[in-house]
Each structure stands twice: as C-alpha cells, then as structure tokens.
Coordinates of C-alpha atoms in Angstrom, one line a residue:
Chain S
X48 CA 47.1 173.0 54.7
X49 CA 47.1 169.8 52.5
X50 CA 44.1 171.2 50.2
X51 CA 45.8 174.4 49.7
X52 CA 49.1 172.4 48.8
X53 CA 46.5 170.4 46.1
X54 CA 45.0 173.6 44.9
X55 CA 48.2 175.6 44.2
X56 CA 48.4 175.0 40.4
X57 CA 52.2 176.1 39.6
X58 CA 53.4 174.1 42.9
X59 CA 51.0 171.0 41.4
X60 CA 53.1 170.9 38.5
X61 CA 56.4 171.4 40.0
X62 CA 55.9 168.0 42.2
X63 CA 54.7 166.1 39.1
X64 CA 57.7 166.6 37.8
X65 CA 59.6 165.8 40.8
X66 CA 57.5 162.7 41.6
X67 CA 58.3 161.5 37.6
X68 CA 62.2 162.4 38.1
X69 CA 61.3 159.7 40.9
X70 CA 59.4 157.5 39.1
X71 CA 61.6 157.5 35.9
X72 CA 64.7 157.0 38.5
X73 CA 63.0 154.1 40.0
X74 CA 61.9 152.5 36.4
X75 CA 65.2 152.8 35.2
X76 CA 66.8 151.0 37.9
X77 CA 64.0 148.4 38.1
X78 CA 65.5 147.8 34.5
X79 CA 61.8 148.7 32.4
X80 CA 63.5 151.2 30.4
X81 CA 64.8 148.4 28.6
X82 CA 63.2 146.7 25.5
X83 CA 64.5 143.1 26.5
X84 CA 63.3 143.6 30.1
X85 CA 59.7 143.9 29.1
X86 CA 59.6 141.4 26.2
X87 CA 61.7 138.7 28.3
X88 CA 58.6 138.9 30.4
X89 CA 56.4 139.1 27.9
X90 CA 57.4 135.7 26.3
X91 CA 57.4 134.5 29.9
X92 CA 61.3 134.2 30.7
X93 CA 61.9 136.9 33.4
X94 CA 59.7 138.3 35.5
X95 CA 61.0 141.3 36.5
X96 CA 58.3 143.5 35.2
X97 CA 55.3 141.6 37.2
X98 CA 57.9 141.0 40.2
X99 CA 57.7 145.3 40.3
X100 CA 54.0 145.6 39.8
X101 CA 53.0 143.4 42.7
X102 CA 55.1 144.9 45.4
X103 CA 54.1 148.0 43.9
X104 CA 50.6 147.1 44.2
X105 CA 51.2 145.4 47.4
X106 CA 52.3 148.3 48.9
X107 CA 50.2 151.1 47.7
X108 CA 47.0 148.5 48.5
X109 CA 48.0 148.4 52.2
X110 CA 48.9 152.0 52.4
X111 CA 45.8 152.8 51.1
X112 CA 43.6 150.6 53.9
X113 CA 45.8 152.4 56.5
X114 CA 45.6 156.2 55.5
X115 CA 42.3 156.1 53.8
X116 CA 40.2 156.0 57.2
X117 CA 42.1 158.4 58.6
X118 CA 40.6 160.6 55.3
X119 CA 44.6 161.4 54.5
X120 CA 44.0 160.1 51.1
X121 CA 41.2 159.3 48.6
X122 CA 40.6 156.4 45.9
X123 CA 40.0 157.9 42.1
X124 CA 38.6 154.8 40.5
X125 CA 38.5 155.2 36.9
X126 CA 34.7 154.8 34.8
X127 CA 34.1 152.2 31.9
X128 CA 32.6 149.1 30.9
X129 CA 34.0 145.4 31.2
X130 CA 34.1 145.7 27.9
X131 CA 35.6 148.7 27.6
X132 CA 38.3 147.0 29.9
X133 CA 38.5 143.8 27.7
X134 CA 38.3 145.6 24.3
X135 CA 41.4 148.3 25.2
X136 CA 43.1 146.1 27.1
X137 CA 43.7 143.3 24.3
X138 CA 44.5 145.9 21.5
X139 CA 46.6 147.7 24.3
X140 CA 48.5 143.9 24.9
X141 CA 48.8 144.0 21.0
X142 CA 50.7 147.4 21.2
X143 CA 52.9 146.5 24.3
X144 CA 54.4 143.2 23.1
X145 CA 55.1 145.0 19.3
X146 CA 56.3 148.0 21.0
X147 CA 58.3 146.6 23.9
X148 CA 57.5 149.6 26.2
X149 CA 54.2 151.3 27.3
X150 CA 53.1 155.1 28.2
X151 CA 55.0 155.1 31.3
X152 CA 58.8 153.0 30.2
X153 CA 58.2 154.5 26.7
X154 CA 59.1 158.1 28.8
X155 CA 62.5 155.9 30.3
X156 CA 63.2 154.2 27.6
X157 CA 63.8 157.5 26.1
X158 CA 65.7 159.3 29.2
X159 CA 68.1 156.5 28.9
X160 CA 68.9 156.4 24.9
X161 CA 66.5 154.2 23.1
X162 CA 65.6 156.3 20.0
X163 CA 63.2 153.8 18.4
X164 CA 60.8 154.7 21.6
X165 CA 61.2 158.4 20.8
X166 CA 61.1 158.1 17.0
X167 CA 58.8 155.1 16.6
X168 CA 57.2 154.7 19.4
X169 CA 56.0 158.2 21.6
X170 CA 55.2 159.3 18.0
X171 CA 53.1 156.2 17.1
X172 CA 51.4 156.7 20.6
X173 CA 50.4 160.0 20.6
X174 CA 48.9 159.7 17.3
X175 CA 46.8 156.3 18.3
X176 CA 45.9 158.9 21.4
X177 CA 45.1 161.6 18.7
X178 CA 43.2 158.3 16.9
X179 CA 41.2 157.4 19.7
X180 CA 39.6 161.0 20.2
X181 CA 38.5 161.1 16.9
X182 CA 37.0 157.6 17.0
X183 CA 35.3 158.3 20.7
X184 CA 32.2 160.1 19.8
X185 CA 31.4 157.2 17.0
X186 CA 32.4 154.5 19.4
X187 CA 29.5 155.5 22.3
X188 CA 27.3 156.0 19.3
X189 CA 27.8 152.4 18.8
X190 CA 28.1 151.2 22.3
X191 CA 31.8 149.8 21.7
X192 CA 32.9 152.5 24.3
X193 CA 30.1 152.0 27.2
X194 CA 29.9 152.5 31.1
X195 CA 28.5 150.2 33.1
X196 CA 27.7 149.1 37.0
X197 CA 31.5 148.5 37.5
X198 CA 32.3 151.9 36.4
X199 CA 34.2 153.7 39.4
X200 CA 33.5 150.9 41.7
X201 CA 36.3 149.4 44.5
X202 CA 36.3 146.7 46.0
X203 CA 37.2 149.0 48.9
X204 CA 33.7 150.0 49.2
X205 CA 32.7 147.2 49.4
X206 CA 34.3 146.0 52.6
X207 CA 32.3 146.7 55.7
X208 CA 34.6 147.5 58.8
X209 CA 38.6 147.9 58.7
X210 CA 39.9 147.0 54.7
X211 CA 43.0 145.2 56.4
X212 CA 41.2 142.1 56.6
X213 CA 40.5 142.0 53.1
X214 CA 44.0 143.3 51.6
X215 CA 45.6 141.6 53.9
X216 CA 44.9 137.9 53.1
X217 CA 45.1 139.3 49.4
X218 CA 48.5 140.6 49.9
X219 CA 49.8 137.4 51.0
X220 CA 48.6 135.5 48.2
X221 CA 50.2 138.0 45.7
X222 CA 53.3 137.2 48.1
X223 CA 53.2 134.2 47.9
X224 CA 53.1 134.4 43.9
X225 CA 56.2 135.8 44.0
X226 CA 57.7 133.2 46.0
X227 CA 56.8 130.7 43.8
X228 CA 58.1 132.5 40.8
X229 CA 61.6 132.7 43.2
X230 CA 61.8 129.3 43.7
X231 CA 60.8 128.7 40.0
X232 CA 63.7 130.5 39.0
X233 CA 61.8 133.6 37.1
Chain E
X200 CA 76.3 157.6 46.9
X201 CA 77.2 154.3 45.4
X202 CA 73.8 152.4 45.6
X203 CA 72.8 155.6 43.0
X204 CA 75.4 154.0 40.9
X205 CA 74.4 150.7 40.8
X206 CA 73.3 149.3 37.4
X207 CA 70.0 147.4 38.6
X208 CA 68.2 147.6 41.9
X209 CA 66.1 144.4 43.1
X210 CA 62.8 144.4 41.3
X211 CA 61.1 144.4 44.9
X212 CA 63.2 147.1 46.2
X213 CA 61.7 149.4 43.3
X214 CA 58.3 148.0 43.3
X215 CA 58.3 149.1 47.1
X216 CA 59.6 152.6 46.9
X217 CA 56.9 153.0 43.1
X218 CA 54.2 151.8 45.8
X219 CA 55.7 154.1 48.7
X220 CA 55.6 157.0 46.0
X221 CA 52.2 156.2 44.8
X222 CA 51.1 157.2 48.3
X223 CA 52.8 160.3 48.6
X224 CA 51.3 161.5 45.3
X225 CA 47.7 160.4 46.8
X226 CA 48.4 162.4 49.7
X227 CA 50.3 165.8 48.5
X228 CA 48.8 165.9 44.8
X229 CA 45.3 163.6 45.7
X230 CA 46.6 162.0 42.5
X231 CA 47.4 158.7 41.6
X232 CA 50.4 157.5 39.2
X233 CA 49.7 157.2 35.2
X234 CA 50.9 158.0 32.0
X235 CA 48.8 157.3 29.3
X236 CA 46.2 160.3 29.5
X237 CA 49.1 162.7 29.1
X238 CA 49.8 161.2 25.4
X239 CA 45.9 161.7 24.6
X240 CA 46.5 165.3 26.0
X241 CA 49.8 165.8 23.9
X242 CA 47.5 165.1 20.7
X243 CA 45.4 167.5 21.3
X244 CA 47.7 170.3 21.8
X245 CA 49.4 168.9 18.2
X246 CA 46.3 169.0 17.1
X247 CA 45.0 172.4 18.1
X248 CA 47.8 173.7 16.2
X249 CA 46.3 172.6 13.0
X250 CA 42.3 173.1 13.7
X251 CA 41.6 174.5 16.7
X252 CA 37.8 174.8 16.2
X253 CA 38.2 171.1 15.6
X254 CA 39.5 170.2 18.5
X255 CA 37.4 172.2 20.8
X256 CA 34.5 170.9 19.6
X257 CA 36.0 166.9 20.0
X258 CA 33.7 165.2 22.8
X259 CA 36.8 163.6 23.8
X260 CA 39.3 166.4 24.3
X261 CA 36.2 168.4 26.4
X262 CA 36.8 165.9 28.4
X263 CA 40.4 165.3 28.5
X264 CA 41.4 168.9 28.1
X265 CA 44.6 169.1 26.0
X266 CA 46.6 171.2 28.5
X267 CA 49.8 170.5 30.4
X268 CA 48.8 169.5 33.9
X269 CA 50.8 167.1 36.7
X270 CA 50.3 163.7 34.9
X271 CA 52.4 165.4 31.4
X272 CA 54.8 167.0 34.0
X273 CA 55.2 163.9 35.7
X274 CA 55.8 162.2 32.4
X275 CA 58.6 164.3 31.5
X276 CA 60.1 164.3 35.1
X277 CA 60.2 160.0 34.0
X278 CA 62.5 161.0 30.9
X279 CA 64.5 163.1 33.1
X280 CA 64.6 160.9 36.4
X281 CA 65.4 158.0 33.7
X282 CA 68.4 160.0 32.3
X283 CA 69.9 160.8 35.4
X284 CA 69.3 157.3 36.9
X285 CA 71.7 155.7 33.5
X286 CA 73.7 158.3 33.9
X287 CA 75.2 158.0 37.2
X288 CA 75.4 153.9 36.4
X289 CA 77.1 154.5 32.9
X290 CA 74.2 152.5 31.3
X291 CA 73.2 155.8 29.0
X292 CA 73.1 153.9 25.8
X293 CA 71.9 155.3 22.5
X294 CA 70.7 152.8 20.6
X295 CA 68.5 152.5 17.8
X296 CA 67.2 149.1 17.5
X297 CA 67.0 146.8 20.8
X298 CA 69.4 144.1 21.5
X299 CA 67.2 141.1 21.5
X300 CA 65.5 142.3 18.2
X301 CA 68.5 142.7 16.9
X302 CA 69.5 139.5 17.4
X303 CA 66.6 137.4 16.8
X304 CA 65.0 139.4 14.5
X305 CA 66.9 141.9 12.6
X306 CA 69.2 144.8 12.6
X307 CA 67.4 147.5 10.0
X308 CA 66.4 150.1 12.3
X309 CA 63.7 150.8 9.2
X310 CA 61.9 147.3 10.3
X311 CA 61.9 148.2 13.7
X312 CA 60.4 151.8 13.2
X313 CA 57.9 150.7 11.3
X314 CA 56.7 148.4 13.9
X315 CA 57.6 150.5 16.8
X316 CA 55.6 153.1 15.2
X317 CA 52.4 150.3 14.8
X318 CA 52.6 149.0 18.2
X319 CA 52.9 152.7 19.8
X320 CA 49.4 153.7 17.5
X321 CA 47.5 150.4 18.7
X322 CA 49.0 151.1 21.9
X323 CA 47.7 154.8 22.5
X324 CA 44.3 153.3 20.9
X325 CA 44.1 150.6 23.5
X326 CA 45.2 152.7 26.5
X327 CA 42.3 155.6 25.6
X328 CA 39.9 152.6 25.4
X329 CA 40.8 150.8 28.2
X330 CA 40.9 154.2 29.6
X331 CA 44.4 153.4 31.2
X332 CA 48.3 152.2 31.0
X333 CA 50.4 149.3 32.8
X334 CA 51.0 152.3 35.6
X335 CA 47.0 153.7 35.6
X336 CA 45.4 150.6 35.5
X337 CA 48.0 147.7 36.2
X338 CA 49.6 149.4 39.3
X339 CA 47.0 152.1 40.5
X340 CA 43.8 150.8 39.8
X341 CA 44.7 147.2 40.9
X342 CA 46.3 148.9 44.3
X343 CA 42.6 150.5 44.7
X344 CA 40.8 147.5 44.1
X345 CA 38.9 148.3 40.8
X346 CA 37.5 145.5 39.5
X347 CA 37.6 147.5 35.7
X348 CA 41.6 147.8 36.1
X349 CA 41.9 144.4 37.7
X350 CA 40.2 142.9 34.0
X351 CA 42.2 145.7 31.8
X352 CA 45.6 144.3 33.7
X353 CA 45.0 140.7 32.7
X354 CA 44.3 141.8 29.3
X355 CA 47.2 144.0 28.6
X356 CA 49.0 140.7 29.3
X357 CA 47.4 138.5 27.5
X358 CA 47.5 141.1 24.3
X359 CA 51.3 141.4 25.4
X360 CA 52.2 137.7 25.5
X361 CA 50.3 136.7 22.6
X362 CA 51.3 139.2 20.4
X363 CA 55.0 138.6 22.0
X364 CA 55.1 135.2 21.4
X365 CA 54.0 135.5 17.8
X366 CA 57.0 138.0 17.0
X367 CA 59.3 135.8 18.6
X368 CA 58.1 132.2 18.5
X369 CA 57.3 130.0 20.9

C-alpha cells in the first residue's frame, strides 16, 4: 500500500505541493520569510532561525530512531566530500548573509511580498544553480568536487542496538542549547 | 480559526510541526524536506529552452534531471502556503527593499538588487557544491545524522555570519 502510494507519479506531486503549502505556512509563521528575521540571526541578535532548526531536527532525529526499525521509513543520506561540504558550505554562508534568505525562505519570502527575493534573488539563484552545472564536470576534473569515505554515511549506522540511546542524550544537549539561549535572552 | 491568524507562532511550536512534517514526507513520499536541487532543476529547464543538445549532454543535469518532480512542487506549494499564511494574519507586505537594510544601509532598491541578485548566484553555487540548503542539509541531513550535512550546517553559518557581519558591522 505505502509503495504504491510512493510510486504513483501524479499523486507524488500533488503531496509535494501540499506538504510545501505546509511547509511555506509553517516558515511564514516561524517568521523566516522575513529578511530581518534571518539576518538578526545572522549577526547573532535573535535566534529564531536556529531556535526552528533544532526542534526541527530534534524532532525528526527521534522520529526517525523510532519508525526506522520498524522499516516505516528510510534515511537518504546525501554523497560528497568534507570538502565538498566545507567548500559549498562557506560560499553558500557568503550567499545567505548577502541575500538574507536561502532556497527554501527565498520561496516564502516571495508568497508573502518581498519582491527583491523574486527579482534579485530566485533569479540570482537559479542562475548560480545553472552556474554550478556548467562548472561540475571541470570541478571533478580537478578534484574540487570529490566523494569521499563520509559520503552517504549516518551516524545511524553506526549505532549498534536501539538509536535512542544515542539521539537521545544528543537531543538533550541540543535542548539544553536552547535553554541557555532562553535564559540568555536570544 | 484564530491561532491561523496569529502574526507569529513560537519558534519551537514551528520547528516541531517542520520536524513532525519531515516524517510524514519520509513515510508517504520516502522523501526528505529540501529546496535547493529544485533551483538547479529550474536551470535546466531555462536552459533547455535555449540549447537542448547542450543540456542533455551536461554531466550534471544527467544527473539532476531538469524535470518538475515533488521537491519543485513542494517549493511552489512554500510560495503558496507562505501566501496564505500572511494573508489570513494581514502581514502580506509588498515590499521592495527590507526594513533593516533600509534603515541601516539604504533605501535604492537598485543597491539592493544588485546584491540580492550576487548573494542568490553565490548562493545557488554554494548550495550545488555543498550539494544541499539550510532545509536539505541544516534540518534533514543533521536530523539523519550525516556527518557531511552536520560540517555543511556549521559552514553555511559561519559564511552567513561573517559575510553578515561585514555588511552590517560589528
């Protein structure tokens, strides 16, 4: 039943649009659709934007310990390098602070009005995508685009016996990060 | 409804029911959230328009095929769901250049295209590299443990803050 509801092409696409009606509802109200959210975090005076991240990641972490023994769900771990990771991610962090939004508020930013993510900004990032793909082939060539023994790996492999025990303890700390960052006044 | 109305939910309530969502996608679409590959995908189907052969033959696009799939629907269910969220609150706001730029920076919305435009191009760069966004990587691949996402995470931060700070000042 569940593989024929993943198979089914047009019904695929019809809940990945509902889940982003969802998603873009929820980003919205969490307040990322908004320049000055995301750069007051940026420059470290509101922590909204990493206050949303963790739970997220808090919850979808202990979700997945739970269902993914019972074989409900699966893990897609994405390939690369460390220095893949390192390399994208920096110019990436160059792109978000100038920006203000990334590839998933840029989408609210728009449903809610801001025109310099729709004119500037979805434009700018579907031609560094459009960038990227012409650079890819040259940048294996050169090994600046690599794969290595962390590529596709999880932690969650790892872990011998029930996950809980290791996400967990890990959730608490990420908890207790938030707490501080309550009591701090962020 | 009125809590549909609200302006602002709590940053925990949301980050709760993105988490609770991220499940459901892993269960009924065995798919988890992102948006980045969807703007690598929307290049190619610009692209194709101008030089097909071109693009068919790109080592990249074989491999991210340039075709609307669930991660580009879901992307513009976000502009939708975003819309109708500041709509029922009445914060639907068309603005052109952002309030704290405006006021610390400038108020040409020229200025700010330009550098909207520059920080969405080194954006899409870094995202293909890293081979994920703040949702792929910084929410997804964290919440499955992979030790690659975990290291692009940190970085989009410290990219962000830096490059923040430097706009801004200290």
């Amino acid at each position: 039943m569940l593989d024929e509801i993943r198979e089914t092409k047009g019904l695929q696409l019809f809940l990945g649009l509902i889940f982003g009606i969802v998603f873009g509802f929820l980003l919205q109200k969490g307040g990322v659709s908004n320049y000055d959210i995301i750069l007051a975090q940026l420059r470290l005076q509101d922590f909204t934007v990493l206050k949303i991240m963790l739970s997220a990641v808090i919850v979808t972490m202990i979700g997945i310990s739970i269902l993914r023994p019972t074989g409900l769900i699966k893990i897609h771990v994405k390939g690369g390098s460390i220095k893949n990771s390192i390399i994208g991610g920096l110019i990436f962090g160059v792109g978000f602070g100038t920006l203000g939004y990334c590839p998933g508020t840029i989408a609210a930013a728009v449903g809610s009005g801001n025109l310099d993510g729709l004119i500037g900004g979805m434009i700018g990032i579907i031609i560094g995508t459009g960038i990227f793909a012409s650079m890819y082939s040259k940048l294996r060539e050169k090994k600046l685009f690599t794969e290595d023994r962390f590529s596709k790996i999880s932690i969650f492999d790892k872990i011998e016996g029930n996950a809980l025990k290791f996400t967990v303890p890990f959730a608490v700390i990420l908890f207790f990060f938030m707490v501080i960052l309550e009591i701090a006044g962020l | 409804m009125n809590v549909f109305r609200l302006e602002m939910w709590s940053p925990y309530v949301v980050g709760i029911l993105i988490g609770l969502l991220n499940i459901v996608t892993l269960i009924v679409s065995d798919k988890a959230l992102g948006a980045s590959t969807s703007f690598a995908k929307t290049s190619g189907m610009i692209r194709k328009l101008f030089n097909k052969e071109k693009v068919q033959k790109n080592e990249y696009y074989l491999k991210v095929a340039p075709t609307v799939d669930w991660g580009w629907m879901l992307v513009v269910g976000i502009i939708i769901g975003s819309f109708i969220s500041a709509k029922l609150s009445g914060a639907f706001d068309v603005i052109t250049v952002p309030y704290m730029w405006q006021a610390e920076i400038s108020t040409s919305f020229f200025l700010r295209f330009i550098i909207a435009m520059f920080g969405g191009i080194t954006l899409g760069i870094g995202a293909r590299w890293a081979g994920g966004c703040t949702s792929g990587h910084g929410i997804s691949g964290t919440a499955q443990l992979s030790i690659l996402s975990w290291v692009a995470a940190i970085c989009f931060f410290i990219g962000g803050i830096a490059s923040a700070l430097l706009i801004y000042g200290i």
